[in-house]
């Protein structure tokens, strides 16, 4: 910002003096600027000026006479802006989470490839079979434990339905 502030007076001097060594370079820029300015005043200004006066009068009326409408409009504007910000935050979080998941997938493929390269295909298939057997055994053990707990709860429910006096809350598994 300091560079811009330091060079702005020099640039203004180059722009405002007509006969300079840089006139051949500045003239096209000056022409574009003046043509844009004339285009704006000829075409856009007659269209935009009535809109500007109407909106400025409307805002002046809303600010002085109808404060409740102004507060509702500001509240609606605040709601829209906050929803836009929340959407940006959501998209940012989704991006970073998906990036992390993709990196983990690529890393796991790379580690798996290095593992197969180091151990060999045959030994890797044997290790894979061992891991699948281990997981299957864990699944069977989990089913067995689950069935035992369900059977115990069913026994406790039958005791309760018979009216047994030895029923306790802890024994029912609740």
mmCIF file of C-alpha atoms in Angstrom:
data_model
loop_
_atom_site.group_PDB
_atom_site.id
_atom_site.type_symbol
_atom_site.label_atom_id
_atom_site.label_comp_id
_atom_site.label_asym_id
_atom_site.label_seq_id
_atom_site.Cartn_x
_atom_site.Cartn_y
_atom_site.Cartn_z
ATOM 1 C CA UNK A 1 0.000 0.000 0.000
ATOM 2 C CA UNK A 2 2.920 2.333 0.665
ATOM 3 C CA UNK A 3 4.209 1.792 -2.866
ATOM 4 C CA UNK A 4 0.860 2.816 -4.271
ATOM 5 C CA UNK A 5 0.688 5.889 -2.058
ATOM 6 C CA UNK A 6 4.231 6.889 -3.007
ATOM 7 C CA UNK A 7 3.745 6.383 -6.727
ATOM 8 C CA UNK A 8 0.246 7.907 -7.007
ATOM 9 C CA UNK A 9 1.430 11.559 -7.268
ATOM 10 C CA UNK A 10 3.888 10.607 -9.988
ATOM 11 C CA UNK A 11 1.229 8.705 -11.893
ATOM 12 C CA UNK A 12 -1.171 11.626 -11.568
ATOM 13 C CA UNK A 13 1.493 13.984 -12.885
ATOM 14 C CA UNK A 14 2.080 11.675 -15.859
ATOM 15 C CA UNK A 15 -1.656 11.553 -16.496
ATOM 16 C CA UNK A 16 -2.284 15.277 -16.182
ATOM 17 C CA UNK A 17 0.637 16.523 -18.319
ATOM 18 C CA UNK A 18 -0.044 16.126 -21.984
ATOM 19 C CA UNK A 19 3.455 16.353 -23.423
ATOM 20 C CA UNK A 20 5.605 13.750 -21.782
ATOM 21 C CA UNK A 21 7.990 11.146 -23.125
ATOM 22 C CA UNK A 22 5.311 8.589 -22.204
ATOM 23 C CA UNK A 23 2.502 10.300 -24.116
ATOM 24 C CA UNK A 24 2.309 7.569 -26.733
ATOM 25 C CA UNK A 25 1.683 5.028 -23.981
ATOM 26 C CA UNK A 26 -0.705 7.140 -21.935
ATOM 27 C CA UNK A 27 -2.893 8.394 -24.814
ATOM 28 C CA UNK A 28 -4.643 5.046 -25.467
ATOM 29 C CA UNK A 29 -5.380 4.658 -21.773
ATOM 30 C CA UNK A 30 -6.694 8.208 -21.584
ATOM 31 C CA UNK A 31 -8.849 7.589 -24.657
ATOM 32 C CA UNK A 32 -10.336 4.409 -23.157
ATOM 33 C CA UNK A 33 -11.056 6.207 -19.903
ATOM 34 C CA UNK A 34 -12.751 9.141 -21.636
ATOM 35 C CA UNK A 35 -14.781 6.879 -23.916
ATOM 36 C CA UNK A 36 -15.938 4.839 -20.944
ATOM 37 C CA UNK A 37 -16.869 8.000 -19.114
ATOM 38 C CA UNK A 38 -18.809 9.377 -22.086
ATOM 39 C CA UNK A 39 -20.559 6.028 -22.575
ATOM 40 C CA UNK A 40 -21.610 5.999 -18.919
ATOM 41 C CA UNK A 41 -22.976 9.537 -19.026
ATOM 42 C CA UNK A 42 -24.756 9.006 -22.329
ATOM 43 C CA UNK A 43 -26.298 5.547 -21.826
ATOM 44 C CA UNK A 44 -26.154 4.409 -18.220
ATOM 45 C CA UNK A 45 -26.656 7.653 -16.320
ATOM 46 C CA UNK A 46 -30.168 8.458 -17.716
ATOM 47 C CA UNK A 47 -31.263 4.954 -16.775
ATOM 48 C CA UNK A 48 -29.617 4.796 -13.374
ATOM 49 C CA UNK A 49 -30.380 8.298 -12.119
ATOM 50 C CA UNK A 50 -34.176 7.762 -11.705
ATOM 51 C CA UNK A 51 -33.494 4.469 -9.954
ATOM 52 C CA UNK A 52 -31.018 6.209 -7.657
ATOM 53 C CA UNK A 53 -33.467 9.005 -6.757
ATOM 54 C CA UNK A 54 -36.311 6.563 -6.178
ATOM 55 C CA UNK A 55 -34.270 4.297 -3.928
ATOM 56 C CA UNK A 56 -32.742 7.198 -2.005
ATOM 57 C CA UNK A 57 -36.218 8.639 -1.343
ATOM 58 C CA UNK A 58 -37.509 5.202 -0.377
ATOM 59 C CA UNK A 59 -34.621 4.646 2.035
ATOM 60 C CA UNK A 60 -35.055 8.104 3.519
ATOM 61 C CA UNK A 61 -38.764 7.431 4.066
ATOM 62 C CA UNK A 62 -38.098 3.979 5.527
ATOM 63 C CA UNK A 63 -35.435 5.274 7.883
ATOM 64 C CA UNK A 64 -37.490 8.201 9.205
ATOM 65 C CA UNK A 65 -41.095 7.026 9.102
ATOM 66 C CA UNK A 66 -41.136 3.239 9.241
ATOM 67 C CA UNK A 67 -38.466 2.006 11.596
ATOM 68 C CA UNK A 68 -40.162 -1.384 11.951
ATOM 69 C CA UNK A 69 -39.886 -2.020 8.216
ATOM 70 C CA UNK A 70 -36.267 -0.963 8.308
ATOM 71 C CA UNK A 71 -35.505 -3.309 11.172
ATOM 72 C CA UNK A 72 -37.283 -6.173 9.394
ATOM 73 C CA UNK A 73 -35.331 -5.487 6.214
ATOM 74 C CA UNK A 74 -32.055 -5.410 8.150
ATOM 75 C CA UNK A 75 -33.020 -8.621 9.919
ATOM 76 C CA UNK A 76 -33.782 -10.296 6.588
ATOM 77 C CA UNK A 77 -30.481 -9.035 5.190
ATOM 78 C CA UNK A 78 -28.652 -10.337 8.249
ATOM 79 C CA UNK A 79 -30.358 -13.708 7.847
ATOM 80 C CA UNK A 80 -29.352 -13.954 4.190
ATOM 81 C CA UNK A 81 -25.747 -12.977 4.913
ATOM 82 C CA UNK A 82 -25.472 -15.410 7.831
ATOM 83 C CA UNK A 83 -26.879 -18.237 5.702
ATOM 84 C CA UNK A 84 -24.351 -17.447 2.988
ATOM 85 C CA UNK A 85 -21.529 -17.510 5.538
ATOM 86 C CA UNK A 86 -22.756 -20.792 7.002
ATOM 87 C CA UNK A 87 -22.932 -22.268 3.510
ATOM 88 C CA UNK A 88 -19.335 -21.211 2.888
ATOM 89 C CA UNK A 89 -18.261 -22.786 6.190
ATOM 90 C CA UNK A 90 -20.146 -25.983 5.337
ATOM 91 C CA UNK A 91 -18.532 -26.206 1.914
ATOM 92 C CA UNK A 92 -15.098 -25.575 3.435
ATOM 93 C CA UNK A 93 -15.559 -28.312 6.031
ATOM 94 C CA UNK A 94 -16.833 -30.768 3.422
ATOM 95 C CA UNK A 95 -13.848 -29.970 1.208
ATOM 96 C CA UNK A 96 -11.293 -30.571 3.956
ATOM 97 C CA UNK A 97 -12.985 -33.761 5.186
ATOM 98 C CA UNK A 98 -13.215 -35.169 1.659
ATOM 99 C CA UNK A 99 -9.581 -34.197 1.069
ATOM 100 C CA UNK A 100 -8.542 -36.026 4.235
ATOM 101 C CA UNK A 101 -10.535 -39.110 3.236
ATOM 102 C CA UNK A 102 -9.023 -39.100 -0.257
ATOM 103 C CA UNK A 103 -5.515 -38.728 1.173
ATOM 104 C CA UNK A 104 -6.141 -41.625 3.564
ATOM 105 C CA UNK A 105 -7.383 -43.785 0.708
ATOM 106 C CA UNK A 106 -4.362 -42.995 -1.471
ATOM 107 C CA UNK A 107 -2.024 -43.514 1.472
ATOM 108 C CA UNK A 108 -3.604 -46.872 2.311
ATOM 109 C CA UNK A 109 -3.271 -47.987 -1.318
ATOM 110 C CA UNK A 110 0.387 -46.941 -1.284
ATOM 111 C CA UNK A 111 1.036 -48.742 2.025
ATOM 112 C CA UNK A 112 -0.759 -51.847 0.757
ATOM 113 C CA UNK A 113 1.339 -51.768 -2.413
ATOM 114 C CA UNK A 114 4.570 -51.429 -0.439
ATOM 115 C CA UNK A 115 3.456 -54.257 1.871
ATOM 116 C CA UNK A 116 2.774 -56.574 -1.081
ATOM 117 C CA UNK A 117 6.075 -55.563 -2.692
ATOM 118 C CA UNK A 118 8.006 -56.258 0.510
ATOM 119 C CA UNK A 119 6.283 -59.516 1.523
ATOM 120 C CA UNK A 120 5.570 -60.954 -1.918
ATOM 121 C CA UNK A 121 2.224 -61.874 -3.406
ATOM 122 C CA UNK A 122 2.002 -65.363 -1.876
ATOM 123 C CA UNK A 123 2.842 -64.303 1.674
ATOM 124 C CA UNK A 124 0.527 -61.306 1.347
ATOM 125 C CA UNK A 125 -2.388 -63.553 0.340
ATOM 126 C CA UNK A 126 -1.683 -65.787 3.341
ATOM 127 C CA UNK A 127 -1.658 -62.763 5.641
ATOM 128 C CA UNK A 128 -4.889 -61.533 4.073
ATOM 129 C CA UNK A 129 -6.505 -64.920 4.706
ATOM 130 C CA UNK A 130 -5.395 -64.771 8.340
ATOM 131 C CA UNK A 131 -6.889 -61.259 8.759
ATOM 132 C CA UNK A 132 -10.186 -62.343 7.147
ATOM 133 C CA UNK A 133 -10.331 -65.370 9.463
ATOM 134 C CA UNK A 134 -9.645 -63.171 12.468
ATOM 135 C CA UNK A 135 -12.429 -60.769 11.526
ATOM 136 C CA UNK A 136 -14.843 -63.637 10.848
ATOM 137 C CA UNK A 137 -14.014 -65.104 14.257
ATOM 138 C CA UNK A 138 -14.647 -61.757 15.909
ATOM 139 C CA UNK A 139 -17.991 -61.532 14.125
ATOM 140 C CA UNK A 140 -18.987 -65.037 15.284
ATOM 141 C CA UNK A 141 -17.902 -64.264 18.848
ATOM 142 C CA UNK A 142 -19.914 -61.057 18.768
ATOM 143 C CA UNK A 143 -22.985 -62.916 17.545
ATOM 144 C CA UNK A 144 -22.545 -65.541 20.267
ATOM 145 C CA UNK A 145 -22.222 -62.917 23.022
ATOM 146 C CA UNK A 146 -25.212 -61.030 21.615
ATOM 147 C CA UNK A 147 -27.341 -64.187 21.573
ATOM 148 C CA UNK A 148 -26.336 -64.985 25.161
ATOM 149 C CA UNK A 149 -27.318 -61.501 26.348
ATOM 150 C CA UNK A 150 -30.615 -61.670 24.477
ATOM 151 C CA UNK A 151 -31.402 -65.080 25.986
ATOM 152 C CA UNK A 152 -30.591 -63.750 29.476
ATOM 153 C CA UNK A 153 -32.931 -60.797 28.971
ATOM 154 C CA UNK A 154 -35.651 -63.124 27.731
ATOM 155 C CA UNK A 155 -35.270 -65.259 30.905
ATOM 156 C CA UNK A 156 -35.497 -62.151 33.077
ATOM 157 C CA UNK A 157 -38.601 -61.021 31.200
ATOM 158 C CA UNK A 158 -40.246 -64.409 31.807
ATOM 159 C CA UNK A 159 -39.397 -64.150 35.512
ATOM 160 C CA UNK A 160 -40.979 -60.718 35.656
ATOM 161 C CA UNK A 161 -44.099 -61.867 33.824
ATOM 162 C CA UNK A 162 -44.500 -64.791 36.272
ATOM 163 C CA UNK A 163 -44.378 -62.370 39.159
ATOM 164 C CA UNK A 164 -41.108 -63.473 40.680
ATOM 165 C CA UNK A 165 -40.116 -61.460 43.741
ATOM 166 C CA UNK A 166 -36.387 -61.879 43.096
ATOM 167 C CA UNK A 167 -36.392 -59.491 40.171
ATOM 168 C CA UNK A 168 -33.953 -56.614 40.298
ATOM 169 C CA UNK A 169 -33.348 -53.902 37.760
ATOM 170 C CA UNK A 170 -29.645 -54.659 37.380
ATOM 171 C CA UNK A 171 -30.248 -58.344 36.627
ATOM 172 C CA UNK A 172 -32.600 -57.473 33.786
ATOM 173 C CA UNK A 173 -29.774 -55.675 32.010
ATOM 174 C CA UNK A 174 -31.422 -52.260 31.881
#
